[in-house]
Coordinates of C-alpha atoms in Angstrom, one line a residue:
X288 CA -16.7 -53.3 19.0
X289 CA -14.9 -53.6 22.3
X290 CA -11.1 -54.1 22.1
X291 CA -8.5 -54.9 24.7
X292 CA -4.8 -54.2 25.1
X293 CA -2.4 -57.0 24.1
X294 CA -1.0 -57.7 27.6
X295 CA -4.4 -58.1 29.2
X296 CA -4.6 -61.0 31.7
X297 CA -7.8 -62.2 33.4
X298 CA -8.4 -61.0 37.0
X299 CA -10.5 -64.0 38.0
X300 CA -8.9 -67.4 38.0
X301 CA -10.1 -70.2 35.7
X302 CA -12.0 -72.3 38.3
X303 CA -14.1 -69.3 39.3
X304 CA -14.7 -67.9 35.8
X305 CA -15.6 -71.0 33.7
X306 CA -19.0 -72.0 32.5
X307 CA -20.7 -74.2 35.2
X308 CA -20.8 -77.3 33.0
X309 CA -17.6 -76.9 31.1
X310 CA -14.3 -76.6 33.2
X311 CA -11.2 -75.2 31.7
X312 CA -8.6 -77.8 30.6
X313 CA -6.5 -78.7 33.5
X314 CA -3.2 -77.5 31.9
X315 CA -4.6 -74.0 31.2
X316 CA -3.0 -71.3 33.4
X317 CA -5.0 -70.1 36.4
X318 CA -5.0 -66.5 34.9
X319 CA -4.8 -66.4 31.2
X320 CA -4.2 -63.9 28.4
X321 CA -6.9 -62.9 26.0
X322 CA -5.9 -65.4 23.4
X323 CA -6.2 -68.3 25.7
X324 CA -9.6 -67.2 27.1
X325 CA -10.9 -66.6 23.5
X326 CA -9.8 -70.2 22.7
X327 CA -11.9 -71.5 25.7
X328 CA -15.0 -69.7 24.3
X329 CA -14.4 -71.4 21.0
X330 CA -14.1 -74.7 22.7
X331 CA -17.3 -74.2 24.5
X332 CA -19.2 -73.2 21.4
X333 CA -17.9 -76.2 19.5
X334 CA -18.5 -78.7 22.3
X335 CA -22.2 -77.7 22.5
X336 CA -22.5 -77.2 18.7
X337 CA -23.6 -73.6 19.1
X338 CA -22.0 -72.0 16.0
X339 CA -24.9 -73.1 13.7
X340 CA -27.2 -70.9 15.7
X341 CA -25.1 -67.8 15.5
X342 CA -25.2 -65.2 12.7
X343 CA -21.9 -63.3 12.7
X344 CA -21.2 -59.8 11.3
X345 CA -24.8 -58.9 11.8
X346 CA -25.9 -55.6 13.3
X347 CA -29.2 -55.2 15.2
X348 CA -30.9 -52.0 14.0
X349 CA -34.0 -52.0 16.0
X350 CA -36.0 -54.1 18.5
X351 CA -39.6 -53.0 18.9
X352 CA -42.8 -54.4 20.3
X353 CA -45.3 -56.0 17.9
X354 CA -48.8 -54.5 17.9
X355 CA -50.1 -57.5 19.8
X356 CA -47.3 -57.5 22.3
X357 CA -49.6 -57.5 25.4
X358 CA -51.0 -60.9 24.2
X359 CA -48.0 -62.5 22.5
X360 CA -44.9 -60.8 24.1
X361 CA -43.3 -60.9 20.6
X362 CA -40.8 -58.5 19.1
X363 CA -40.0 -57.1 15.6
X364 CA -36.3 -57.2 15.1
X365 CA -34.5 -55.5 12.2
X366 CA -31.0 -56.7 11.4
X367 CA -28.4 -55.8 8.8
X368 CA -25.9 -58.1 7.2
X369 CA -23.5 -56.9 4.5
X370 CA -25.7 -53.9 3.8
X371 CA -28.9 -55.9 3.5
X372 CA -31.7 -55.4 6.1
X373 CA -34.0 -58.2 7.3
X374 CA -37.0 -58.1 9.6
X375 CA -38.0 -61.1 11.7
X376 CA -40.3 -61.9 14.6
X377 CA -38.9 -63.2 17.9
X378 CA -40.7 -64.6 20.9
X379 CA -38.1 -63.3 23.3
X380 CA -34.9 -61.1 23.2
X381 CA -31.8 -61.2 25.4
X382 CA -29.7 -58.0 25.2
X383 CA -26.1 -59.1 26.0
X384 CA -24.1 -56.0 25.0
X385 CA -22.6 -55.6 28.5
X386 CA -20.9 -52.7 30.1
X387 CA -18.0 -52.0 27.8
X388 CA -19.4 -50.5 24.6
X389 CA -19.2 -46.7 24.7
X390 CA -15.9 -45.2 26.1
X391 CA -16.6 -42.6 28.7
X392 CA -14.4 -39.5 28.0
X393 CA -15.4 -36.8 30.5
X394 CA -13.4 -33.9 28.9
X395 CA -15.9 -31.3 30.2
X396 CA -14.8 -32.2 33.8
X397 CA -11.2 -31.1 33.1
X398 CA -10.9 -27.3 32.5
X399 CA -8.3 -26.4 29.9
X400 CA -8.2 -29.9 28.3
X401 CA -9.0 -28.4 24.9
X402 CA -5.9 -26.2 25.2
X403 CA -3.7 -29.2 25.9
X404 CA -1.3 -29.7 22.9
X405 CA -0.3 -33.3 23.7
X406 CA -2.0 -36.5 22.7
X407 CA -5.3 -37.4 24.3
X408 CA -6.9 -40.9 24.1
X409 CA -9.2 -43.3 25.9
X410 CA -7.8 -46.5 27.3
X411 CA -9.9 -48.4 24.8
X412 CA -7.6 -47.1 22.1
X413 CA -4.5 -48.3 23.9
X414 CA -2.9 -51.5 22.5
X415 CA 0.8 -51.6 23.5
X416 CA 3.6 -49.5 25.0
X417 CA 5.2 -49.1 21.6
X418 CA 5.3 -45.4 20.6
X419 CA 5.5 -44.1 24.2
X420 CA 9.2 -44.5 24.6
X421 CA 10.7 -41.6 26.5
X422 CA 7.4 -39.8 27.0
X423 CA 5.8 -38.4 30.1
X424 CA 2.4 -40.0 30.3
X425 CA -0.5 -39.1 32.6
X426 CA -3.1 -41.8 33.2
X427 CA -6.4 -40.6 34.7
X428 CA -8.4 -43.2 36.5
X429 CA -7.4 -45.9 39.0
X430 CA -9.4 -48.9 37.9
X431 CA -8.1 -52.3 36.7
X432 CA -7.4 -50.9 33.3
X433 CA -5.7 -47.7 34.6
X434 CA -3.5 -49.7 36.8
X435 CA -2.5 -52.1 34.1
X436 CA -1.8 -49.4 31.5
X437 CA 0.3 -47.4 34.0
X438 CA 2.4 -50.4 35.0
X439 CA 3.0 -51.5 31.4
X440 CA 3.9 -48.0 30.2
X441 CA 6.3 -47.6 33.2
X442 CA 8.7 -49.9 31.5
X443 CA 9.2 -47.7 28.4
X444 CA 8.0 -44.2 29.2
X445 CA 10.2 -41.7 30.8
X446 CA 7.7 -41.2 33.6
X447 CA 4.1 -42.3 34.3
X448 CA 1.8 -40.3 36.5
X449 CA -1.4 -42.0 37.8
X450 CA -4.2 -39.7 38.9
X451 CA -7.0 -40.8 41.1
X452 CA -10.0 -39.2 42.9
X453 CA -10.7 -41.9 45.4
X454 CA -7.8 -44.2 45.6
X455 CA -8.2 -48.0 45.7
X456 CA -7.4 -51.1 47.6
X457 CA -4.9 -53.1 45.5
X458 CA -4.9 -56.8 45.7
X459 CA -2.8 -59.5 44.0
X460 CA -3.9 -62.5 41.9
X461 CA -2.3 -64.8 44.4
X462 CA -3.1 -65.0 48.1
X463 CA -1.6 -66.7 51.1
X464 CA 0.5 -69.8 50.1
X465 CA 0.2 -68.8 46.5
X466 CA -3.3 -69.9 45.9
X467 CA -5.5 -67.8 43.5
X468 CA -7.1 -65.0 45.5
X469 CA -10.6 -65.5 44.2
X470 CA -10.6 -69.1 45.4
X471 CA -9.5 -68.1 48.9
X472 CA -12.0 -65.3 49.5
X473 CA -15.1 -66.5 47.7
X474 CA -16.3 -69.1 50.1
X475 CA -19.6 -69.8 51.7
X476 CA -18.0 -70.1 55.2
X477 CA -16.6 -66.6 54.9
X478 CA -19.8 -65.3 53.4
X479 CA -21.6 -66.8 56.5
X480 CA -19.2 -65.0 58.8
X481 CA -19.7 -61.7 56.9
X482 CA -23.4 -61.9 57.4
X483 CA -23.0 -62.4 61.2
X484 CA -20.3 -59.9 62.0
X485 CA -21.2 -56.1 62.3
X486 CA -20.2 -54.2 59.2
X487 CA -17.8 -52.0 61.2
X488 CA -15.9 -55.0 62.5
X489 CA -15.9 -56.6 59.0
X490 CA -14.6 -53.4 57.4
X491 CA -11.8 -53.2 60.1
X492 CA -10.7 -56.8 59.4
X493 CA -10.7 -56.2 55.7
X494 CA -8.7 -53.0 55.9
X495 CA -6.1 -54.6 58.2
X496 CA -5.8 -57.4 55.8
X497 CA -5.5 -55.1 52.8
X498 CA -2.8 -53.1 54.5
X499 CA -0.8 -56.2 55.6
X500 CA 1.1 -56.4 52.3
X501 CA 1.8 -52.7 52.1
X502 CA 0.4 -49.6 53.7
X503 CA -1.9 -48.0 51.1
X504 CA -1.6 -44.5 52.7
X505 CA 2.2 -44.6 52.4
X506 CA 1.9 -45.4 48.7
X507 CA -0.6 -42.7 47.9
X508 CA -3.3 -45.2 47.3
X509 CA -5.4 -44.7 50.5
X510 CA -9.0 -44.9 49.7
X511 CA -11.7 -42.3 50.4
X512 CA -13.6 -43.2 53.7
X513 CA -16.6 -45.3 53.0
X514 CA -15.5 -46.4 49.5
X515 CA -14.9 -50.1 48.8
X516 CA -13.1 -49.9 45.4
X517 CA -10.7 -52.8 44.8
X518 CA -8.4 -53.4 41.8
X519 CA -6.3 -56.3 40.9
X520 CA -2.7 -55.5 40.1
X521 CA 0.4 -57.5 41.0
X522 CA 3.0 -54.9 40.1
X523 CA 1.6 -51.4 40.9
X524 CA 3.0 -51.2 44.4
X525 CA 6.5 -52.2 43.2
X526 CA 6.4 -49.6 40.4
X527 CA 5.4 -47.0 42.9
X528 CA 8.3 -48.2 45.2
X529 CA 10.7 -48.0 42.3
X530 CA 9.5 -44.5 41.2
X531 CA 8.4 -45.5 37.7
X532 CA 4.8 -44.8 38.6
X533 CA 4.0 -41.7 40.6
X534 CA 0.6 -41.4 42.3
X535 CA -1.2 -38.0 41.9
X536 CA -4.4 -36.4 43.1
X537 CA -7.3 -35.6 40.9
X538 CA -6.6 -33.2 38.0
X539 CA -7.9 -29.7 38.6
X540 CA -7.0 -28.2 35.2
X541 CA -4.8 -28.5 32.2
X542 CA -2.6 -25.9 30.4
X543 CA -1.0 -26.4 27.0
X544 CA 1.7 -28.7 28.3
X545 CA 1.1 -29.3 32.0
X546 CA -1.4 -30.6 34.5
X547 CA -2.4 -28.9 37.7
X548 CA -3.7 -31.2 40.5
X549 CA -6.2 -30.5 43.3
X550 CA -3.4 -30.6 45.9
X551 CA -1.7 -27.7 44.3
X552 CA 1.1 -29.6 42.6
X553 CA 2.0 -29.1 38.9
X554 CA 3.5 -31.6 36.5
X555 CA 5.2 -30.0 33.4
X556 CA 5.9 -31.3 29.9
X557 CA 3.1 -33.9 29.7
X558 CA 3.2 -35.6 26.3
X559 CA 0.2 -37.9 26.5
X560 CA -3.0 -38.1 28.6
X561 CA -4.8 -41.5 28.7
X562 CA -8.3 -41.5 30.2
X563 CA -9.0 -44.8 31.9
X564 CA -12.4 -43.5 32.9
X565 CA -14.6 -46.4 32.1
X566 CA -17.5 -46.9 29.8
X567 CA -21.2 -46.1 29.5
X568 CA -23.9 -48.5 28.2
X569 CA -26.9 -47.7 26.1
X570 CA -29.5 -49.4 24.0
X571 CA -29.9 -47.4 20.8
X572 CA -31.9 -50.2 19.1
X573 CA -34.7 -50.1 21.7
X574 CA -37.6 -47.7 21.6
X575 CA -38.7 -45.1 24.2
X576 CA -39.6 -45.3 27.0
X577 CA -38.0 -48.7 27.3
X578 CA -34.6 -47.5 26.1
X579 CA -34.3 -44.9 28.9
X580 CA -35.7 -47.2 31.6
X581 CA -33.2 -50.0 30.8
X582 CA -30.3 -47.6 31.5
X583 CA -31.6 -47.2 35.1
X584 CA -30.5 -50.3 36.9
X585 CA -33.0 -49.7 39.7
X586 CA -35.8 -50.4 37.2
X587 CA -34.3 -53.8 36.3
X588 CA -35.8 -56.6 38.4
X589 CA -32.8 -58.5 39.8
X590 CA -30.7 -56.5 37.3
X591 CA -32.3 -58.5 34.4
X592 CA -35.9 -57.8 33.6
X593 CA -37.3 -54.3 32.8
X594 CA -40.1 -53.4 35.2
X595 CA -42.4 -51.8 32.7
X596 CA -43.1 -54.7 30.4
X597 CA -46.5 -56.5 30.7
X598 CA -44.8 -59.6 29.2
X599 CA -41.4 -60.6 30.5
X600 CA -39.9 -61.5 27.1
X601 CA -36.9 -59.1 27.2
X602 CA -33.9 -59.7 29.4
X603 CA -30.8 -57.4 29.9
X604 CA -27.8 -59.7 30.5
X605 CA -24.4 -58.6 31.8
X606 CA -24.7 -55.0 32.9
X607 CA -24.3 -55.9 36.5
X608 CA -21.1 -55.1 38.5
X609 CA -20.2 -58.2 40.4
X610 CA -17.5 -59.1 43.0
X611 CA -16.6 -62.1 41.0
X612 CA -16.7 -63.6 37.6
X613 CA -19.0 -61.7 35.2
X614 CA -19.1 -64.8 33.0
X615 CA -20.5 -67.0 35.8
X616 CA -23.0 -64.3 36.7
X617 CA -24.3 -63.8 33.2
X618 CA -24.6 -67.5 32.6
X619 CA -26.9 -67.8 35.6
X620 CA -28.8 -64.7 34.5
X621 CA -29.4 -66.3 31.1
X622 CA -30.4 -69.6 32.7
X623 CA -33.1 -67.8 34.7
X624 CA -34.2 -65.6 31.8
X625 CA -34.8 -68.6 29.5
X626 CA -37.0 -70.3 32.1
X627 CA -39.0 -67.1 32.6
X628 CA -39.4 -66.9 28.8
X629 CA -40.8 -70.4 28.8
X630 CA -43.2 -69.7 31.7
X631 CA -41.3 -72.2 34.0
X632 CA -40.4 -69.4 36.4
X633 CA -42.6 -66.4 37.4
X634 CA -41.7 -62.8 38.2
X635 CA -44.0 -60.3 39.9
X636 CA -46.5 -58.3 37.8
X637 CA -45.3 -55.1 36.1
X638 CA -47.5 -52.9 38.3
X639 CA -45.8 -54.1 41.4
X640 CA -42.3 -53.9 40.0
X641 CA -42.8 -50.4 38.7
X642 CA -44.3 -49.2 42.0
X643 CA -41.4 -50.6 44.0
X644 CA -38.7 -49.2 41.7
X645 CA -40.4 -45.8 41.6
X646 CA -40.6 -45.7 45.4
X647 CA -36.9 -46.6 45.7
X648 CA -35.9 -44.0 43.1
X649 CA -37.7 -41.3 45.1
X650 CA -36.1 -42.4 48.4
X651 CA -32.7 -42.3 46.7
X652 CA -33.3 -38.8 45.4
X653 CA -34.3 -37.6 48.9
X654 CA -31.2 -39.1 50.3
X655 CA -33.1 -41.6 52.5
X656 CA -31.8 -44.6 50.7
X657 CA -28.5 -45.5 49.0
X658 CA -28.5 -46.6 45.4
X659 CA -27.0 -50.0 45.8
X660 CA -27.1 -50.6 42.0
X661 CA -24.0 -48.4 41.7
X662 CA -22.0 -50.7 43.9
X663 CA -20.6 -54.1 43.1
X664 CA -23.0 -56.9 44.1
X665 CA -21.7 -59.6 46.5
X666 CA -21.0 -62.6 44.4
X667 CA -22.4 -65.4 46.5
X668 CA -25.5 -63.5 47.6
X669 CA -26.4 -62.5 44.1
X670 CA -25.7 -65.9 42.6
X671 CA -27.7 -67.7 45.3
X672 CA -30.6 -65.2 44.8
X673 CA -30.9 -66.1 41.1
X674 CA -30.2 -69.8 41.7
X675 CA -33.1 -69.9 44.2
X676 CA -35.4 -68.5 41.5
X677 CA -34.3 -71.4 39.2
X678 CA -34.3 -74.1 41.9
X679 CA -30.5 -74.7 41.6
X680 CA -29.3 -73.2 44.9
X681 CA -27.3 -75.9 46.8
X682 CA -28.6 -76.7 50.3
X683 CA -25.5 -77.2 52.6
X684 CA -27.4 -78.8 55.5
X685 CA -29.0 -81.4 53.2
X686 CA -25.7 -82.0 51.5
X687 CA -24.0 -82.7 54.9
X688 CA -26.6 -85.4 55.5
X689 CA -26.4 -86.9 52.0
X690 CA -22.8 -86.3 50.9
X691 CA -20.5 -85.0 53.7
X692 CA -17.4 -84.8 51.6
X693 CA -19.1 -82.7 48.9
X694 CA -20.8 -80.6 51.6
X695 CA -17.4 -79.8 53.1
X696 CA -16.1 -78.6 49.7
X697 CA -19.2 -76.6 49.0
X698 CA -19.2 -74.8 52.3
X699 CA -15.5 -74.4 53.1
X700 CA -14.2 -74.5 49.6
X701 CA -14.4 -71.9 46.8
X702 CA -17.9 -71.2 45.5
X703 CA -17.1 -72.3 42.0
X704 CA -19.9 -72.2 39.3
X705 CA -20.2 -76.0 39.4
X706 CA -22.2 -75.6 42.6
X707 CA -25.1 -74.3 40.6
X708 CA -25.3 -77.5 38.6
X709 CA -25.6 -80.0 41.5
X710 CA -29.4 -80.1 41.5
X711 CA -32.5 -78.7 39.8
X712 CA -33.1 -77.7 36.2
X713 CA -29.9 -78.0 34.1
X714 CA -28.3 -80.5 36.6
X715 CA -25.0 -81.7 35.3
X716 CA -23.8 -85.2 36.3
X717 CA -20.1 -84.0 36.3
X718 CA -20.7 -81.2 38.8
X719 CA -19.8 -83.2 41.9
X720 CA -16.5 -84.5 40.4
X721 CA -15.7 -81.0 39.1
X722 CA -16.0 -79.6 42.6
X723 CA -13.9 -82.4 44.2
X724 CA -11.1 -82.0 41.6
X725 CA -11.0 -78.2 41.4
X726 CA -7.8 -77.9 43.4
X727 CA -6.2 -80.5 41.1
X728 CA -6.9 -78.3 38.1
X729 CA -5.6 -75.3 40.0
X730 CA -2.3 -76.9 40.8
X731 CA -1.8 -78.8 37.5
X732 CA -0.4 -76.0 35.4
X733 CA 2.2 -75.2 38.2
X734 CA 3.6 -78.8 38.1
X735 CA 6.1 -78.1 35.3
X736 CA 9.1 -79.2 37.4
X737 CA 9.3 -82.5 39.2
X738 CA 10.2 -82.1 42.9
X739 CA 10.9 -85.2 45.0
X740 CA 8.5 -86.0 47.8
X741 CA 6.3 -83.1 46.9
X742 CA 3.0 -85.0 47.0
X743 CA 0.8 -84.2 50.0
X744 CA -2.9 -84.7 50.7
X745 CA -4.9 -82.0 48.9
X746 CA -8.3 -81.2 50.3
X747 CA -7.8 -80.8 54.1
X748 CA -4.4 -79.1 53.8
X749 CA -5.8 -76.5 51.4
X750 CA -8.4 -75.3 53.9
X751 CA -6.2 -75.5 56.9
X752 CA -3.7 -73.4 55.1
X753 CA -6.1 -71.0 53.5
X754 CA -8.2 -70.1 56.4
X755 CA -7.9 -72.0 59.7
X756 CA -9.3 -69.1 61.7
X757 CA -12.2 -68.3 59.5
X758 CA -13.1 -72.0 59.2
X759 CA -12.9 -72.3 63.0
X760 CA -15.1 -69.3 63.5
X761 CA -17.7 -70.6 61.0
X762 CA -17.6 -74.0 62.7
X763 CA -18.1 -72.4 66.1
X764 CA -21.0 -70.3 64.8
X765 CA -22.6 -73.4 63.4
X766 CA -22.1 -75.3 66.6
X767 CA -23.5 -72.3 68.6
X768 CA -26.6 -72.2 66.4
X769 CA -26.9 -75.9 66.7
X770 CA -26.6 -75.8 70.4
X771 CA -29.4 -73.3 70.7
X772 CA -31.5 -75.6 68.6
X773 CA -30.7 -78.6 70.8
X774 CA -31.3 -76.6 73.9
X775 CA -34.8 -75.7 72.7
X776 CA -35.5 -79.3 71.9
X777 CA -34.2 -80.4 75.3
X778 CA -36.3 -77.8 77.2
X779 CA -39.3 -78.8 75.2
X780 CA -38.8 -82.5 76.0
X781 CA -38.2 -81.7 79.7
X782 CA -41.6 -79.9 79.8
X783 CA -43.3 -82.9 78.2
X784 CA -41.5 -85.7 80.1
X785 CA -41.1 -84.2 83.6
X786 CA -44.7 -84.8 84.7
X787 CA -44.3 -88.5 83.9
X788 CA -41.1 -88.7 85.8
X789 CA -42.7 -87.0 88.8
X790 CA -45.6 -89.4 88.7
X791 CA -43.3 -92.4 88.5
X792 CA -41.2 -91.2 91.3

């Protein structure tokens, strides 16, 4: 079972990480601890009366095709509850075990680690800084967890060393004017600009913006060229500035009490090594060759459906890396999967999917093509792709004609999950209001002290503050595209009308 450390706080704000038809309560903090988020999940389950469908404390032992799978698509599922096994037949299966099941502990990559006499543990085992007082701790791995653990331990440990191979861009939960970072950057207008600008220009702009708060190179965080690793940590730069966290290169080898780094430096008297080296995922309950194929993301159609099944009745939910809320992404995956199960949405035949995946695999092995499944997927692009399959992708031009105020929020505002409930299957009547009031719920938990004359118009000021230049660019690009369209219409009309004008003259 996956566990988390006590101080864990969400990296994605509440408006971007809620279920699309169930906003967080307005007084919930924008970023919340594990207890608050767990309570939200309970509220969701109770609101939709889901608990009666769930069997807790049940282990899935095996999921295998039935003999008539090619005709029925059904599965034999063996489960175990309190030591008693039970077999049942299911019409479809959704595997939702996610990314964080098996701790990845790459000890073989660190020569001498077995001679190290100090404590060794994976970050999954870490709970709190108690017990690390006065110790010298080495944290290996600069991801979100590695950064969090290093910062928390820096308050009690004698010294924290944070080792990284690639570095990372470090961002805060809050952006300009104190608004949640996710709500500022995850907008359709910015996504539109990103599609138009050359990648080199876009990367330059992003790097300049990342280094605006602090120069990553000066802090030992500069990232390997070409890498786009981003972590969320509000305190790491300050800890580095204060010397309570020291950045180090990748570990070359260990001795009994020390660590030798690739840049030739040595740190003596290490008491504890914490591997924040991530997780691996597996499907031990599946049979071969399906089990092996599902671990290769390239063989999952849109990261959900295995390519080798003649009947699309098995969906893998939540093993995607997304530049945004995994909860919002998995919800849309599940909405699409259930419609495919019911035959309301179609996917290409298995022969075509396997041929395409095999071809891509060969191109990747030959170095002709990059394996994009190892990178984080762009949030809006991936969500829109799935929504288009379902029929729930919002059309901004049509919205501008029907509901300009809503269209403005959808295009220039944050791409919150409610946008995928505005139309189509699963349409929610409260989606429009949820979008128009999303900033109210964002600011509500901050209004704990009354300040005279603090009320100001919300919507327009938010967008002028948050991104006047990007919004202006997006508007100009739209106007430019529109002007080309009108020019073509005008030229076409002139060709048609000019003969009549000449004859009249």
